[in-house]
CSV table of C-alpha atoms in Angstrom, one decimal:
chain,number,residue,atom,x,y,z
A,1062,UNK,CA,123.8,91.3,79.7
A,1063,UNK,CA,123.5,88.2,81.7
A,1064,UNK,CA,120.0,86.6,81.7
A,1065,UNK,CA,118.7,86.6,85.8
A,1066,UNK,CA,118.4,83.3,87.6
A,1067,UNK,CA,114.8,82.3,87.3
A,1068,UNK,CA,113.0,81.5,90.5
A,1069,UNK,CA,111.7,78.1,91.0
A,1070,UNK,CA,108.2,76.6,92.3
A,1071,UNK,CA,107.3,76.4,95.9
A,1072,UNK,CA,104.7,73.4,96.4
A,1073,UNK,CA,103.2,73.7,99.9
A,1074,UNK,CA,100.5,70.7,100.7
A,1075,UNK,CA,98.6,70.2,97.2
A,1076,UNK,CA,99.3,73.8,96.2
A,1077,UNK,CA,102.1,75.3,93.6
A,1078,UNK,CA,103.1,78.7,93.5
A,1079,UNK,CA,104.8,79.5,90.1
A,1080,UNK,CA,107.2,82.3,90.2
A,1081,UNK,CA,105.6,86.1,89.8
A,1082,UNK,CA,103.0,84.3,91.6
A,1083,UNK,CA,101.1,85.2,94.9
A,1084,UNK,CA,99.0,82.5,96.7
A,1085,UNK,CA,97.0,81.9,100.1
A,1086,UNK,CA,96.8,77.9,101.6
A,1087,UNK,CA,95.2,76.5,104.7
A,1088,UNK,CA,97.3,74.0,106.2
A,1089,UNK,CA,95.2,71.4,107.6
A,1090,UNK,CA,95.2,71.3,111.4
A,1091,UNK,CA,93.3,69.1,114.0
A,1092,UNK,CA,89.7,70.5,114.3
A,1093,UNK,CA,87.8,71.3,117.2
A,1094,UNK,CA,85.2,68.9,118.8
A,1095,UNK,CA,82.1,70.9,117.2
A,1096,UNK,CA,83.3,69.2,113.6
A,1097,UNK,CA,85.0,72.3,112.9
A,1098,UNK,CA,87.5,72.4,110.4
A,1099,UNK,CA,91.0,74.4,111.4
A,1100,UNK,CA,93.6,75.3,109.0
A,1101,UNK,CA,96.8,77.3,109.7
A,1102,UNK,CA,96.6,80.5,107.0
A,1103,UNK,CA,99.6,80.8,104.8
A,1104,UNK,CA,100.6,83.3,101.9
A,1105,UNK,CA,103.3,82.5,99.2
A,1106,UNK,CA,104.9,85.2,97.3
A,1107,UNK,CA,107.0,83.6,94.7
A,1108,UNK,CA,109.1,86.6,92.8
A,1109,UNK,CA,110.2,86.0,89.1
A,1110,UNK,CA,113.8,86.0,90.1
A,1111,UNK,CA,115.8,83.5,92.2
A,1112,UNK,CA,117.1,84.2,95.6
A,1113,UNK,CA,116.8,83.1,99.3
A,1114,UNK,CA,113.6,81.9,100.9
A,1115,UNK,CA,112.5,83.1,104.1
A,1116,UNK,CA,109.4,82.9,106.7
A,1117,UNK,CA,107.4,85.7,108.8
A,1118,UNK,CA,105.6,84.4,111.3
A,1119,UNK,CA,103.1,85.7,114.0
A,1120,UNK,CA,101.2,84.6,116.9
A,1121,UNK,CA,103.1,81.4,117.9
A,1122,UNK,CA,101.2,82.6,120.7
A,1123,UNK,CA,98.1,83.1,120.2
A,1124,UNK,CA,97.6,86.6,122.2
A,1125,UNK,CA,100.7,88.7,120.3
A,1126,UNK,CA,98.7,90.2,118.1
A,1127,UNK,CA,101.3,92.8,117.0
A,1128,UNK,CA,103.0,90.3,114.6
A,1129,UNK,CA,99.8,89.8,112.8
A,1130,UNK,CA,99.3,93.4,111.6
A,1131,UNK,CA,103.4,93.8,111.0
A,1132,UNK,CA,102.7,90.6,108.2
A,1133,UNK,CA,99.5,92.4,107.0
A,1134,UNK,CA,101.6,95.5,106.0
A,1135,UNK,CA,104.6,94.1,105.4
A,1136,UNK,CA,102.9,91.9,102.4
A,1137,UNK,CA,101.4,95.2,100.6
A,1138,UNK,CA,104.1,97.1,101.6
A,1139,UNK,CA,105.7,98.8,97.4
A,1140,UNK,CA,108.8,97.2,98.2
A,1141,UNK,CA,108.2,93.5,97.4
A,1142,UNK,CA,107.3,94.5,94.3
A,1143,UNK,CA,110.7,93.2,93.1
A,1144,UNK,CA,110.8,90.1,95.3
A,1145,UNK,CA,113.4,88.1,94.7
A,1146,UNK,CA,113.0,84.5,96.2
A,1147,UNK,CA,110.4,83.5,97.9
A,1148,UNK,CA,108.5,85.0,101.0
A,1149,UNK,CA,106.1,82.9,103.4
A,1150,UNK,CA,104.2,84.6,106.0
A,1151,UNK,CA,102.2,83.3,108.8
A,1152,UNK,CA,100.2,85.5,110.7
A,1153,UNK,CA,98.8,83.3,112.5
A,1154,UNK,CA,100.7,80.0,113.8
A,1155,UNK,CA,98.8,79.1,116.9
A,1156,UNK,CA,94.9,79.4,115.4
A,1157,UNK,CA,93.3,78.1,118.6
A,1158,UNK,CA,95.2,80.5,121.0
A,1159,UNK,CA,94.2,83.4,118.9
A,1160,UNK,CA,90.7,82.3,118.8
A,1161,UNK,CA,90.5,82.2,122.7
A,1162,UNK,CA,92.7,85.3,123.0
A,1163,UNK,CA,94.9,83.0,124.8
A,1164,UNK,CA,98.8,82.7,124.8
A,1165,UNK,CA,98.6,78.6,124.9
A,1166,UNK,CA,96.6,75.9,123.6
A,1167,UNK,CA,93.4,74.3,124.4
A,1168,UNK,CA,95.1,72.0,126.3
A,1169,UNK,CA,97.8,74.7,128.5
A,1170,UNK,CA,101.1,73.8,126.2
A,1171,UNK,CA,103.0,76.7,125.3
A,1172,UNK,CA,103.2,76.4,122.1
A,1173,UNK,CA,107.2,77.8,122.1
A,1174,UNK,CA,108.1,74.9,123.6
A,1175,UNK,CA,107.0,72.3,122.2
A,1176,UNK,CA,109.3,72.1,119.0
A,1177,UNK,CA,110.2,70.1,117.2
A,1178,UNK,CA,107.1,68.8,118.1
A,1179,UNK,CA,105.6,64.8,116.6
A,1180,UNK,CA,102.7,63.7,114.6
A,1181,UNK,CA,101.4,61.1,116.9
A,1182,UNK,CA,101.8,63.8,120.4
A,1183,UNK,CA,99.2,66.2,121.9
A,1184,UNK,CA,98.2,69.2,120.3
A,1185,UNK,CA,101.0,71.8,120.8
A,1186,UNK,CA,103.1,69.0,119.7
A,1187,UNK,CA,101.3,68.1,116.2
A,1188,UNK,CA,101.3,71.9,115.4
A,1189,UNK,CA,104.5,72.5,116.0
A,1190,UNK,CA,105.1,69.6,113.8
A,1191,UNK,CA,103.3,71.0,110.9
A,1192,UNK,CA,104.6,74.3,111.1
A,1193,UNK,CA,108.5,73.2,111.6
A,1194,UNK,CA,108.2,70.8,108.8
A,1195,UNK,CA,106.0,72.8,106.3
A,1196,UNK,CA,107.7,75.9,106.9
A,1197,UNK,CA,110.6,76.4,109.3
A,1198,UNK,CA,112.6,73.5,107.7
A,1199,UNK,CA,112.3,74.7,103.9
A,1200,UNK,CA,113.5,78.2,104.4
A,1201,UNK,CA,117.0,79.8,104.5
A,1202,UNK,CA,115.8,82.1,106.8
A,1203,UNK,CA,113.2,83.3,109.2
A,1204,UNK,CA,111.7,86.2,110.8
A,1205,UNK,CA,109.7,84.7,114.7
A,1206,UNK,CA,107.6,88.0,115.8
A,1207,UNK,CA,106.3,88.1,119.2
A,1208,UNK,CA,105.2,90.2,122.2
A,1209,UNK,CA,105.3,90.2,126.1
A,1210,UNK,CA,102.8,88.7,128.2
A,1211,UNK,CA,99.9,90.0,128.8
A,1212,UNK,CA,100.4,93.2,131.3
A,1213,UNK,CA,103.8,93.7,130.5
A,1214,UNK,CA,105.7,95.6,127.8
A,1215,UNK,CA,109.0,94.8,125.8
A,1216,UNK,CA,110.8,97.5,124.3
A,1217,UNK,CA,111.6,96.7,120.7
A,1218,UNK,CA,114.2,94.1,120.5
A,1219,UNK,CA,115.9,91.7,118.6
A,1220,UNK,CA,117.1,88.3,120.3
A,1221,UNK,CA,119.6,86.1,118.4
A,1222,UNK,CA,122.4,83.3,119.7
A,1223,UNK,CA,125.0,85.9,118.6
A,1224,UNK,CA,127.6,83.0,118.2
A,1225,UNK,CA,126.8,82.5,114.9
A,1226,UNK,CA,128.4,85.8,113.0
A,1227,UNK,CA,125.7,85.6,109.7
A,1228,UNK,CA,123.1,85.9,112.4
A,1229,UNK,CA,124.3,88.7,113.9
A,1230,UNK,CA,125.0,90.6,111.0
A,1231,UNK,CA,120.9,89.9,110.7
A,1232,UNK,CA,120.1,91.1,113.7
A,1233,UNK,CA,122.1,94.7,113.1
A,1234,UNK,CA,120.4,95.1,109.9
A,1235,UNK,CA,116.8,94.2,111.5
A,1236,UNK,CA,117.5,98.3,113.1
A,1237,UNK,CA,115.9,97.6,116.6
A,1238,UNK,CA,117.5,99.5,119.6
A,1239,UNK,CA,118.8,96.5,121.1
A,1240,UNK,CA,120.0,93.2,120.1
A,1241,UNK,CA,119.8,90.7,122.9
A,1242,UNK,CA,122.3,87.8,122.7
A,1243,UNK,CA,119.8,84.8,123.7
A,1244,UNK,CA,120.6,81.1,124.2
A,1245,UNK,CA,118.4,79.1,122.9
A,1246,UNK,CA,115.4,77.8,125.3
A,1247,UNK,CA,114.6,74.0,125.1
A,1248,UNK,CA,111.4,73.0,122.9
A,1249,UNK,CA,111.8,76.6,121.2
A,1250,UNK,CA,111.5,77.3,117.3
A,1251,UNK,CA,114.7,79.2,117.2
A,1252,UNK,CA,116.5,75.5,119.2
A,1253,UNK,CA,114.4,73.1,116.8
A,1254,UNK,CA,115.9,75.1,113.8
A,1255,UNK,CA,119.4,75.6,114.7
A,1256,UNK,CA,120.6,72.1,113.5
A,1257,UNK,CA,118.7,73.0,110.4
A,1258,UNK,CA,120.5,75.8,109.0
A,1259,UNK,CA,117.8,77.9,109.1
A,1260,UNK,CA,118.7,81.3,110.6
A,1261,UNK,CA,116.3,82.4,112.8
A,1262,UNK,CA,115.8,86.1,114.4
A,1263,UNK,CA,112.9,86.4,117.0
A,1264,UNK,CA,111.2,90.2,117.2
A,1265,UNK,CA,110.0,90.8,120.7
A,1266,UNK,CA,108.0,94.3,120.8
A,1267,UNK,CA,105.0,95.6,122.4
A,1268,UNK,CA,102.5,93.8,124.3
A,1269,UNK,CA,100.0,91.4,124.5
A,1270,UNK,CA,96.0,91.6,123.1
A,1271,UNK,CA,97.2,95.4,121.9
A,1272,UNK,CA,98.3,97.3,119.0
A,1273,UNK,CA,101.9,99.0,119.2
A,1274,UNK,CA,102.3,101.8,116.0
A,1275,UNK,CA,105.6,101.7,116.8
A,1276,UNK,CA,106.4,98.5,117.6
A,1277,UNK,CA,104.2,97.7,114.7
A,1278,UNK,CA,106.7,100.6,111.8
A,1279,UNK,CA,109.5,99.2,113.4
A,1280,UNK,CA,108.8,95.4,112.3
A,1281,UNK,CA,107.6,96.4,109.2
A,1282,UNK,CA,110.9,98.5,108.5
A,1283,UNK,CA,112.9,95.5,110.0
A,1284,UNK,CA,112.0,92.7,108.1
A,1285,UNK,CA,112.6,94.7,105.2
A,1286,UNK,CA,115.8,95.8,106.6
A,1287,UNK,CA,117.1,92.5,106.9
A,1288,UNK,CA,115.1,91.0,103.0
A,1289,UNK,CA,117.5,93.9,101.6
A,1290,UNK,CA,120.4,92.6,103.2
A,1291,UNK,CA,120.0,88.6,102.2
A,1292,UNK,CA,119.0,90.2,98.6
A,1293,UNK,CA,115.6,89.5,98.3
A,1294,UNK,CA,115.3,93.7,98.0
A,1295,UNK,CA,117.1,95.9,96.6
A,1296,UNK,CA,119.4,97.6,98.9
A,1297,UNK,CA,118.0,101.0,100.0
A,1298,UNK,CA,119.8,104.7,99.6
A,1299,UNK,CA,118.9,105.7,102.7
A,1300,UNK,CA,121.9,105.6,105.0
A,1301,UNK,CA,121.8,103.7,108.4
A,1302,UNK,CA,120.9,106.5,111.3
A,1303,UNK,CA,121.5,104.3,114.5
A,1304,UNK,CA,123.5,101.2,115.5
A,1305,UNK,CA,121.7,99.3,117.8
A,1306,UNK,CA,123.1,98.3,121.3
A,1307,UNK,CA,123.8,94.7,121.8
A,1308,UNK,CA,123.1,93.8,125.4
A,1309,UNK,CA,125.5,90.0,126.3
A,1310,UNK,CA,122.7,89.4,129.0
A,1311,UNK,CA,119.8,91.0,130.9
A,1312,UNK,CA,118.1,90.7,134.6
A,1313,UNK,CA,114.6,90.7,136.2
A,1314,UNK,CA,113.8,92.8,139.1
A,1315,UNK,CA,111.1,91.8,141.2
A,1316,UNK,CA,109.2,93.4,143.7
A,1317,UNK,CA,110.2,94.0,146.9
A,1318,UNK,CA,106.8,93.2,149.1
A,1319,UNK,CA,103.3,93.7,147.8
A,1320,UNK,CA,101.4,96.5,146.7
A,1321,UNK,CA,101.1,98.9,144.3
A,1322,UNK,CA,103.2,99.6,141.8
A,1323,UNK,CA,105.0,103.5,141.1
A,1324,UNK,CA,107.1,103.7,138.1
A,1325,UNK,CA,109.5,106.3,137.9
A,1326,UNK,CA,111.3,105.0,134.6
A,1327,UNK,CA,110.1,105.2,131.1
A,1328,UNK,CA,111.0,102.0,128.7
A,1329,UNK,CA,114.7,102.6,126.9
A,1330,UNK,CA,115.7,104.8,130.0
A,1331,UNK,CA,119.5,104.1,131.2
A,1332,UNK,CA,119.7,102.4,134.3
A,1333,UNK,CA,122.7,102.8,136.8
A,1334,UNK,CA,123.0,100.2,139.4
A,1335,UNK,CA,121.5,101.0,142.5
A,1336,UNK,CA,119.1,103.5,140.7
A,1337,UNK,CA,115.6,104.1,142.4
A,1338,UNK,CA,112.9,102.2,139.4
A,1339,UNK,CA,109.9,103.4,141.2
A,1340,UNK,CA,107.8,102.4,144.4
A,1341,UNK,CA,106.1,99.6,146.0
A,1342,UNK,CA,103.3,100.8,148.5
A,1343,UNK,CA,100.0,99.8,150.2
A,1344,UNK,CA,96.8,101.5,148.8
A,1345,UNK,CA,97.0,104.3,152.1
A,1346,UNK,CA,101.4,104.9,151.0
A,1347,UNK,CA,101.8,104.3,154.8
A,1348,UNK,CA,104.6,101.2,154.3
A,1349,UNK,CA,106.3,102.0,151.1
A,1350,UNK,CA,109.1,100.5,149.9
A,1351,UNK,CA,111.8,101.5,146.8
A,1352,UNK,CA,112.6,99.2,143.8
A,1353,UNK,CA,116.5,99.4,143.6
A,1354,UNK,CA,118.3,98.2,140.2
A,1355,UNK,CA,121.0,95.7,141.4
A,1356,UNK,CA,122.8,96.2,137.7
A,1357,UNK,CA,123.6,98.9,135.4
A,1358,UNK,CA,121.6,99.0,131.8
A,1359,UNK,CA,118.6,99.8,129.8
A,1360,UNK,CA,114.8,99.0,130.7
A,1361,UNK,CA,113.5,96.7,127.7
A,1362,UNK,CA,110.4,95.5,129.7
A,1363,UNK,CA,108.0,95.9,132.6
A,1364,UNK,CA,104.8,95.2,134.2
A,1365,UNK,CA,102.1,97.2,133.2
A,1366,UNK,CA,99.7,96.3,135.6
A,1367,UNK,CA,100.7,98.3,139.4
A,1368,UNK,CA,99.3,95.5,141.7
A,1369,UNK,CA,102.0,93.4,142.2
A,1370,UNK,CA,103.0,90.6,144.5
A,1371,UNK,CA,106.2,90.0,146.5
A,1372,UNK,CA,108.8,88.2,144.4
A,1373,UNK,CA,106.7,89.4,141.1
A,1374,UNK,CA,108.7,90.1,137.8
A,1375,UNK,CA,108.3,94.1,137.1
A,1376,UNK,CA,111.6,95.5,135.4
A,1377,UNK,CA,113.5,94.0,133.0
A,1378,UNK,CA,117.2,95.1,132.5
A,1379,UNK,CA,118.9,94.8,129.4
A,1380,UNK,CA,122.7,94.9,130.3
A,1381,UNK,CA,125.9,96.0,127.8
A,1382,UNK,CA,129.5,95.7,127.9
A,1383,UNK,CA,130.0,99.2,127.3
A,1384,UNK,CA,126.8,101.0,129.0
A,1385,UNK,CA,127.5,104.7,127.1
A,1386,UNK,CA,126.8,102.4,123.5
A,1387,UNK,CA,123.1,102.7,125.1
A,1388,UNK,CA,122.9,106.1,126.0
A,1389,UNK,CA,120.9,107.6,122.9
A,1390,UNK,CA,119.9,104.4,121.5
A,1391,UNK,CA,115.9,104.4,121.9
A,1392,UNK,CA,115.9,108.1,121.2
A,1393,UNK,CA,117.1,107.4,118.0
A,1394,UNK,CA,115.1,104.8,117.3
A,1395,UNK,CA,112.3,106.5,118.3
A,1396,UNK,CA,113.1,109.2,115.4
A,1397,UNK,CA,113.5,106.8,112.7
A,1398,UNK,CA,110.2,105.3,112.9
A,1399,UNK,CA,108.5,108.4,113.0
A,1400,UNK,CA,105.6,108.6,111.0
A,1401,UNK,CA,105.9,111.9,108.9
A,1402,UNK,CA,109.8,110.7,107.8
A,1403,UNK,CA,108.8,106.8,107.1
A,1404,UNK,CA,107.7,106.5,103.5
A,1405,UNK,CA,108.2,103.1,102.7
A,1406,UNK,CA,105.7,101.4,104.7
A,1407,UNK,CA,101.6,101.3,103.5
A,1408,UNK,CA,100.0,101.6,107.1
A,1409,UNK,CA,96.1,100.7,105.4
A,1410,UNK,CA,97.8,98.3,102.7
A,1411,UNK,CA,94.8,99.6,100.5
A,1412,UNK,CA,97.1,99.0,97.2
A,1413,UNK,CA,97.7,95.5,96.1
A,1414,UNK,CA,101.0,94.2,95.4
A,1415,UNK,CA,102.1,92.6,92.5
A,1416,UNK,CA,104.9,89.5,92.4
């Protein structure tokens, strides 16, 4: 039998992480003005045998707090037992945002667009510096989890530039309902990596500041999905129970005067153009006035706050070549993360996992 490839080191700042190893490291950032020290929190897993290496991140903003307890599972999750390559997960990119329970830094930049970021520039830009060229840069592949704004939802989603056929096959093995095919956004980590090499999915799910179980199972489940498929896992038994929709574009509707928002669609619902979404009215329902869909799709995000102003983003419309493809889609989804069937995933993490 042929010997296995051995894994190699992964140095990260002063630190070395010998294969079958495990090990946490603070990347320095700049501290705060009370003298406070501020370090981004990494964790190497370094598995005996050789194979792809690939980053997890959370919080690039620092209020999507979903991401953070998807890594937390995900690294005591029974799989990675038999790691192969390396895994780095952030948590936690953007440490100030998530101090201040705030999506942006101290000083307003949006941290997601401010890549590739410089050493000499202001703060977004000096983290996004450290973070593209500590992490992003180094790995074959990488794994961006995020969250709407705060009051609004997103459905669970993948969004990939589908032009590039490795990253799509990603993105089908992730297992969310729908795969968005997203250009890349100037300043953004996926844009700063794409001349890398480095193929990048982004997991949008859930919503800001809260907990999402099933946004949360899905990531888990996801990122696994997609370890298996680069062979960093071994590939599961279990057979594939839903092929998600891919959507070539999607729409915002906004609000139609000011008021007080009525819902009448649930998230994953199938939209037909010119469908009624729910009601805009004044607190006594005496001027009222309906939210029409001007296309034809899926809901995979929306407003969760009902006062709303003219003009105001409040449905967002995923749209498909082929609209039946989405007919059962979130159902199904919905089934395969349930609970009682999932038994790969530790929800407490109270077992420790060995590299």
């Amino acid at each position: 039998m042929a010997k296995k490839p051995t894994n190699k080191s992964f140095k990260l700042g002063k630190v070395t992480v010998k294969p079958g190893e495990s090990q946490y490291i603070e990347l320095p950032l700049p501290g705060l003005y009370t003298h406070s020290n501020i370090h981004m929190p990494v964790h190497v897993a370094c598995g005996k045998e050789a194979g792809p290496i690939m980053f997890v991140s959370a919080a690039v903003h620092g209020d999507e707090i979903n991401g953070v307890e998807i890594i937390r599972r995900l690294k005591n999750d029974k799989t990675l037992r038999r790691l192969k390559g390396t895994l780095i997960t952030v948590p936690v990119v953007n440490v100030y945002g998530f101090i201040n329970k705030s999506r942006y830094l101290p000083d307003r930049r949006d941290l997601n667009r401010s890549f590739p970021g410089s050493e000499k520039g202001s703060m977004a830009s000096k983290l996004a510096h450290v973070f593209l060229n500590n992490i992003c840069d180094r790995c074959d592949y990488g794994i961006d989890l995020h969250t709407a704004a705060i009051s609004r939802d997103n459905l669970p989603q993948i969004r990939a530039l589908l032009d590039n056929e490795e990253t799509k096959e990603l993105a089908l093995a992730f297992g969310a309902p729908v795969i968005l095919d997203a250009p890349l956004r100037e300043g953004s980590m996926r844009e700063a990596t794409s001349g890398s090499g480095t193929q990048v999915l982004l997991y949008e799910a859930g919503e800001a500041l809260r907990y999402d179980e099933i946004s949360i199972r899905a990531g888990v489940s996801g990122i696994i999905n997609v370890m298996r498929k680069i062979g960093m896992l071994a590939a599961s038994r279990k057979k594939v129970k839903m092929e998600p929709a891919i959507a070539h574009s999607s729409k915002w509707v906004r609000a139609p005067q000011s008021g007080i928002l009525r819902s009448t669609n649930p998230m994953g619902h199938r939209i037909n153009k010119g469908d009624v979404l729910g009601y805009v009215s004044d607190p006594f329902g005496e001027v009222e006035q309906e939210v029409i869909s001007p296309v034809s799709g899926m809901v995979i995000g929306r407003t969760t706050l009902p006062l709303v102003h003219e003009g105001e983003a409040i449905f967002h419309i995923a749209r498909f070549d082929e609209l039946e493809e989405a007919e059962t889609v979130y159902e199904t989804f919905q089934s395969n993360v349930d609970p009682e069937e999932d038994d790969d995933v530790v929800p407490h993490g109270d077992e420790p996992v060995i590299y």
